[in-house]
mmCIF file of C-alpha atoms in Angstrom:
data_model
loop_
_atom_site.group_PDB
_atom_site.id
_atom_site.type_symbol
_atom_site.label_atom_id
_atom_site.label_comp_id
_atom_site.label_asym_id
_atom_site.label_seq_id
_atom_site.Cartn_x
_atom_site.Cartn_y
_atom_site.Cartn_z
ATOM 1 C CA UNK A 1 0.000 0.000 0.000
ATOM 2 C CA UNK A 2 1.424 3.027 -1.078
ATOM 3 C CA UNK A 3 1.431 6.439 1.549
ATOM 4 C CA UNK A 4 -1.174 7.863 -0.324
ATOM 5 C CA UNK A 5 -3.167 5.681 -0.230
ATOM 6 C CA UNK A 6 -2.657 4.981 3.727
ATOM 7 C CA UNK A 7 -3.030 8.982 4.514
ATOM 8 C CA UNK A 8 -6.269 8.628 2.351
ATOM 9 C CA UNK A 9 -7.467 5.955 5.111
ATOM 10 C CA UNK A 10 -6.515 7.675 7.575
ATOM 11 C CA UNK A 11 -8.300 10.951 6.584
ATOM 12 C CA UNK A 12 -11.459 8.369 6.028
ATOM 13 C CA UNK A 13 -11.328 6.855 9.540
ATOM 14 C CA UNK A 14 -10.758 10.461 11.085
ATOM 15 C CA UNK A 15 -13.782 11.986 9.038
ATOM 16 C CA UNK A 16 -15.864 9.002 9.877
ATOM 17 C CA UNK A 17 -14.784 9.330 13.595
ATOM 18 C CA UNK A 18 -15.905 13.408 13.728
ATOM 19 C CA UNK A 19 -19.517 12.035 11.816
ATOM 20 C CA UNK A 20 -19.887 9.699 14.912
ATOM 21 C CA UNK A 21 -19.065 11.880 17.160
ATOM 22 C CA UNK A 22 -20.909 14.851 16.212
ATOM 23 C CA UNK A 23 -23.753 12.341 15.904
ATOM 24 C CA UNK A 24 -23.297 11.135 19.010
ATOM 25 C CA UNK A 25 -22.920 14.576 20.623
ATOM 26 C CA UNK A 26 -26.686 15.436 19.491
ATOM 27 C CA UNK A 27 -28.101 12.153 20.761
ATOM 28 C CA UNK A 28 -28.762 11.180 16.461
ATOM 29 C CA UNK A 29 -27.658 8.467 14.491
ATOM 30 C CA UNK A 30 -27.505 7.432 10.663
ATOM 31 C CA UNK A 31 -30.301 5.636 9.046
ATOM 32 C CA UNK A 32 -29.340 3.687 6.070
ATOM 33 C CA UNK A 33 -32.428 4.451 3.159
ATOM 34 C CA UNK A 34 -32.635 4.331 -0.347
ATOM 35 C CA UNK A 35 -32.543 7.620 -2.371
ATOM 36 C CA UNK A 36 -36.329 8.881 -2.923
ATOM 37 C CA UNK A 37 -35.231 9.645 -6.545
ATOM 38 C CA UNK A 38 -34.099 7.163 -9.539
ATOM 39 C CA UNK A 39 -33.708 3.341 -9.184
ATOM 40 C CA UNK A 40 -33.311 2.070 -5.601
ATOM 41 C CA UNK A 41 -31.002 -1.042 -6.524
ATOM 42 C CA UNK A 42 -28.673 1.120 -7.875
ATOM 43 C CA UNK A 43 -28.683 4.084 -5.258
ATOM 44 C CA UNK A 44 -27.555 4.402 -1.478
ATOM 45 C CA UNK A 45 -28.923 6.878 1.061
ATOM 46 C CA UNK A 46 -28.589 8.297 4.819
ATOM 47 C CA UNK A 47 -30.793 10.610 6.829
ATOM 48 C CA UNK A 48 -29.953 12.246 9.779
ATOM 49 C CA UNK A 49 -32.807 14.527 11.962
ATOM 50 C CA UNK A 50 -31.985 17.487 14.293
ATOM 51 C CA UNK A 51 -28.367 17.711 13.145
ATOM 52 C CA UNK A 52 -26.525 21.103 12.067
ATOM 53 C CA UNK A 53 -24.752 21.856 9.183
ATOM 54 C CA UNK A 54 -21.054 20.445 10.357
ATOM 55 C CA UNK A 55 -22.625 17.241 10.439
ATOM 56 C CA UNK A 56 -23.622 17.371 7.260
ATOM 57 C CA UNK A 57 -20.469 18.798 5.673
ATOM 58 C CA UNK A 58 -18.572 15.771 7.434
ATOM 59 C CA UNK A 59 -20.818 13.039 6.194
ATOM 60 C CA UNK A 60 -20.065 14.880 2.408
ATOM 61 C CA UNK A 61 -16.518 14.854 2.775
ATOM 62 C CA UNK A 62 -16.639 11.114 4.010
ATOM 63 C CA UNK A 63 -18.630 10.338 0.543
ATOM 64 C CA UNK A 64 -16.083 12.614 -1.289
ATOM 65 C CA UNK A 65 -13.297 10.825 -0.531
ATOM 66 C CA UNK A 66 -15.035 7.788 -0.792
ATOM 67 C CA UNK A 67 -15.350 8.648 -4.790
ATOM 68 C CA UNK A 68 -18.877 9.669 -4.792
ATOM 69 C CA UNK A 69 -20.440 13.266 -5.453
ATOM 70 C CA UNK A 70 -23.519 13.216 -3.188
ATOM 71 C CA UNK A 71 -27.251 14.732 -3.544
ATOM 72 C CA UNK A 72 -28.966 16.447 -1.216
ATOM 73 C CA UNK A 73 -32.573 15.289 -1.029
ATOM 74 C CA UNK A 74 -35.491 16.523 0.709
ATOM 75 C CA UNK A 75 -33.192 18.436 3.217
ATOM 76 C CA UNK A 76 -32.364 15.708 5.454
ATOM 77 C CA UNK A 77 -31.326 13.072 3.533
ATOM 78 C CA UNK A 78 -28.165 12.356 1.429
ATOM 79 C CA UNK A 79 -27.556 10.140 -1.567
ATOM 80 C CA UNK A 80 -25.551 8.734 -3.820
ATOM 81 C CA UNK A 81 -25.743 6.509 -7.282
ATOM 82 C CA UNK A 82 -24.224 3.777 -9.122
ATOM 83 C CA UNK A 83 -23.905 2.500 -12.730
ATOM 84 C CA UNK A 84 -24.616 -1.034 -10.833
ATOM 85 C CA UNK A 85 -26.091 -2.947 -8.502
ATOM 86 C CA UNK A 86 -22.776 -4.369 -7.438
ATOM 87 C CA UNK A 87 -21.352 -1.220 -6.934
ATOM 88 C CA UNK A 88 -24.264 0.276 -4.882
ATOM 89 C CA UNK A 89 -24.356 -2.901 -2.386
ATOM 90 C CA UNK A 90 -20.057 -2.743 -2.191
ATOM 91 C CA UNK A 91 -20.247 0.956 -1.481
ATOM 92 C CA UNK A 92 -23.014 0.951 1.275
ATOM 93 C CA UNK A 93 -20.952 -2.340 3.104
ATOM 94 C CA UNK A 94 -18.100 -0.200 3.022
ATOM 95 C CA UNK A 95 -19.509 3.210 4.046
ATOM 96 C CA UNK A 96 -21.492 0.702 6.919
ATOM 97 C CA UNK A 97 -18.054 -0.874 7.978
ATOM 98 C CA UNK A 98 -16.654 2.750 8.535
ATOM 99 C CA UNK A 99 -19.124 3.875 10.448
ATOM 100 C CA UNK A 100 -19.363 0.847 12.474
ATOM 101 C CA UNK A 101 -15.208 0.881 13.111
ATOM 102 C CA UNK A 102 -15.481 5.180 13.942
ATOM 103 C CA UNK A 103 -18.261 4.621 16.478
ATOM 104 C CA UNK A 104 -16.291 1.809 18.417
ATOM 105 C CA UNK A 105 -13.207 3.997 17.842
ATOM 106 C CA UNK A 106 -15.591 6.860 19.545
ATOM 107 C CA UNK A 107 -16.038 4.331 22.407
ATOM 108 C CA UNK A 108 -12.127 4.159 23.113
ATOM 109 C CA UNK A 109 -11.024 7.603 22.932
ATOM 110 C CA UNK A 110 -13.455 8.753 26.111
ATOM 111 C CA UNK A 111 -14.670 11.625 26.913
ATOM 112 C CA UNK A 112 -11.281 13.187 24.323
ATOM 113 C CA UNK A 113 -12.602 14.879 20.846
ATOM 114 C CA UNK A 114 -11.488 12.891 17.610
ATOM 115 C CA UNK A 115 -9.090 15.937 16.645
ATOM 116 C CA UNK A 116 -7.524 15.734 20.692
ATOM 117 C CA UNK A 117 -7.503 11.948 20.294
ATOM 118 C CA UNK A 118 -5.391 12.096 16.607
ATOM 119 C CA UNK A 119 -3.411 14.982 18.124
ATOM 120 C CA UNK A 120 -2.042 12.473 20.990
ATOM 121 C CA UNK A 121 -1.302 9.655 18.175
ATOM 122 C CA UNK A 122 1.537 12.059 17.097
ATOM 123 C CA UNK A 123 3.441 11.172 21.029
ATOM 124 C CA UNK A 124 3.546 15.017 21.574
ATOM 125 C CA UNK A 125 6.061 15.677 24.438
ATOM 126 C CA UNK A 126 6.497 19.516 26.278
ATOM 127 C CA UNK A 127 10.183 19.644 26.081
ATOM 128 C CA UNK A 128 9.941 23.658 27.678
ATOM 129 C CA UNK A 129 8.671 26.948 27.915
ATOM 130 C CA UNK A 130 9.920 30.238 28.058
ATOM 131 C CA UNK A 131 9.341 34.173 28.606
ATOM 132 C CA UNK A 132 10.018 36.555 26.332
ATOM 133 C CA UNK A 133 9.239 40.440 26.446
ATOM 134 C CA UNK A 134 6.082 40.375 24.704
ATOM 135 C CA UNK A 135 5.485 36.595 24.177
ATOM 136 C CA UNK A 136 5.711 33.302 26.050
ATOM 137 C CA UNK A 137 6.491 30.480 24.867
ATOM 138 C CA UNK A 138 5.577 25.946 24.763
ATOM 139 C CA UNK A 139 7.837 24.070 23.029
ATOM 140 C CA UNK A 140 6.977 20.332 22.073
ATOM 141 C CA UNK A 141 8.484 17.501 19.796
ATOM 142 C CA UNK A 142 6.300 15.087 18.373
ATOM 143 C CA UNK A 143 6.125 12.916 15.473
ATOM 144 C CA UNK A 144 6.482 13.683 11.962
ATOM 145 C CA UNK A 145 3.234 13.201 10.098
ATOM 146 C CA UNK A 146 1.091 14.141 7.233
ATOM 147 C CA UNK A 147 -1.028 17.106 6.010
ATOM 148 C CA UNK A 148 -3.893 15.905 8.498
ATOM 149 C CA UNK A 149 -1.646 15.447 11.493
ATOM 150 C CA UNK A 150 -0.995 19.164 10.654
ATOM 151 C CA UNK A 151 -4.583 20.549 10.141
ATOM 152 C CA UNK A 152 -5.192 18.675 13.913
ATOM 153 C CA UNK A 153 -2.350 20.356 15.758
ATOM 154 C CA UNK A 154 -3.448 23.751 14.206
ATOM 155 C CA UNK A 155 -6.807 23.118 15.820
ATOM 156 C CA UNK A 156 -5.327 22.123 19.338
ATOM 157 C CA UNK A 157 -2.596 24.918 19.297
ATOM 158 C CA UNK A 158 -3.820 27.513 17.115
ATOM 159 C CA UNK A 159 -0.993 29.168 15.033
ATOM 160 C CA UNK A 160 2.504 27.136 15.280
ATOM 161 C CA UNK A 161 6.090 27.163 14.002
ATOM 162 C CA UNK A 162 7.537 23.727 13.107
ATOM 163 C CA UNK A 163 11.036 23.122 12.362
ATOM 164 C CA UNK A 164 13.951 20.168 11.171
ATOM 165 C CA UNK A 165 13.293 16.296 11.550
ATOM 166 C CA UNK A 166 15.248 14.882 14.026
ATOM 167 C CA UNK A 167 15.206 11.388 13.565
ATOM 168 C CA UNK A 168 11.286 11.144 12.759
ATOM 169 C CA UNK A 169 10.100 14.360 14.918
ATOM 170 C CA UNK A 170 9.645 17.314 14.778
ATOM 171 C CA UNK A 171 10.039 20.805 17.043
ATOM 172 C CA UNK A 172 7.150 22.917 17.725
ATOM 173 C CA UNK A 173 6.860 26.291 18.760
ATOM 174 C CA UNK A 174 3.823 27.659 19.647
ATOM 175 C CA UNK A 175 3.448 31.700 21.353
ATOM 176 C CA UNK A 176 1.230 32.894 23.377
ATOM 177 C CA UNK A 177 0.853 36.908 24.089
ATOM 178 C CA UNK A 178 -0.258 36.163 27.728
ATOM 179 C CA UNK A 179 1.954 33.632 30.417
ATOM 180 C CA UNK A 180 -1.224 33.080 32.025
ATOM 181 C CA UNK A 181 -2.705 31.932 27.964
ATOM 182 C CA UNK A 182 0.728 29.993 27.461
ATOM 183 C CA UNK A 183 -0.164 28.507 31.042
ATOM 184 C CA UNK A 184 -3.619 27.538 30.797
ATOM 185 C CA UNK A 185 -2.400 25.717 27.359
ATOM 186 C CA UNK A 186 0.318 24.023 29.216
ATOM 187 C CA UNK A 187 -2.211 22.669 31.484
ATOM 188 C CA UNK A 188 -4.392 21.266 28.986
ATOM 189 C CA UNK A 189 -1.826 19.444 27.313
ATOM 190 C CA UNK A 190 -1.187 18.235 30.672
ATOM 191 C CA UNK A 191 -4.575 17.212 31.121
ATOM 192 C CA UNK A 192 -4.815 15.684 27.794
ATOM 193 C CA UNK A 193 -2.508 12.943 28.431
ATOM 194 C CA UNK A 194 0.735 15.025 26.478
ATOM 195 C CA UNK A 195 3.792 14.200 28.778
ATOM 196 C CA UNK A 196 5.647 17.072 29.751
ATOM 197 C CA UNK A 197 9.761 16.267 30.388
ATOM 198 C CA UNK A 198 11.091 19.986 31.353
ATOM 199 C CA UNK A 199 10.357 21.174 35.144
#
C-alpha cells in the first residue's frame, strides 16, 4: 500500500470518527435508506434529523473521498448513485463498515474529541517553555506526520512554528501573548494525556 493511499485511510477513519461523534454529541444516528429519486437497486442513502450543518459537511466529505459526489434530497437526507447494482451494495458495506469501526473507535477515545484523540497519536512531548518580552512560549516535539496530522495540531494549538526532523520528529513552537494563555495551554496538554519532560 502506497502512503497515499494509507493517509487517504486515515483521513477516512478520522472523518468518519468526527460524523460519529458529532452524531453522538446530538443524541442522532444514521439511518441507512434508499434515495427517494431514480432506481433504488442502484442508489444508497442516509438521513440524519436534528443535526446542524457540520454534520452534514462531514458526512459529504466522508462520501467525497469515498469517490462519490452526493445529492442532497429533501433536506435531510443524502444520496448517492451507481452505474450497478454491485457497486451500490459494495459501497453501502463499506460506508457501513466505517461507520461501524469510527463509532467503536468513539467508544475508546473517552470523553477526548477525535481531533484531541489524533493529536495524541503524534506522542507530543512539552520539552519547555519560556518568557520573552512580549510573548511566552511551549515548546513540544512530536512525530512527523502528514497534512492531516498538521490541520489537527493547528486546531489544538492555534498558530505554530515547526522546524527540522530529528530522527522522525519534529520541534514545535507555539506563542502565546499572555503567560497566564501559554499557562492555561500548558495545562491542557497536561490534562490531555501530552507528557511534559522539562520542570
Amino acid at each position: 500500500m502506497n502512503d497515499t493511499a494509507t493517509n487517504n485511510d486515515k483521513l477516512i477513519g478520522f472523518l468518519f470518527l468526527n460524523l460519529a461523534y458529532l452524531l453522538e454529541q446530538r443524541g442522532e444516528s444514521i439511518q441507512y435508506d434508499r434515495p427517494y429519486d431514480g432506481d433504488p437497486e442502484l442508489g444508497f442513502a442516509i438521513t440524519m434529523f436534528r443535526v446542524g450543518r457540520d454534520v452534514y459537511d462531514y458526512a459529504t466529505r466522508c462520501f467525497e473521498l469515498m469517490g462519490k459526489k452526493v445529492v442532497r434530497e429533501c433536506g435531510v437526507t443524502m444520496s448517492v448513485s451507481f452505474d450497478t447494482h454491485e457497486e451500490n451494495i459494495d459501497f453501502k458495506n463499506r460506508f457501513k463498515l466505517l461507520m461501524d469501526r469510527a463509532e467503536k473507535e468513539l467508544t475508546e477515545i473517552g470523553d477526548r474529541t477525535p481531533y484531541e484523540h489524533y493529536f495524541l497519536k503524534s506522542n507530543p512531548v512539552i520539552v519547555g517553555t519560556e518568557d520573552g518580552q512580549n510573548n511566552h512560549w511551549i515548546y513540544l516535539q512530536a512525530e512527523i506526520g502528514d497534512a492531516l496530522d498538521w490541520e489537527v495540531r493547528r486546531e489544538i494549538l492555534g498558530d505554530y512554528e515547526m522546524t527540522g526532523d530529528d530522527g522522525g520528529t519534529v520541534k514545535i513552537m507555539v506563542s502565546c501573548y499572555r503567560k497566564k494563555w501559554r499557562d492555561r495551554m500548558v495545562r491542557y496538554l497536561v490534562d490531555l494525556g501530552v507528557e511534559k519532560i522539562h520542570p
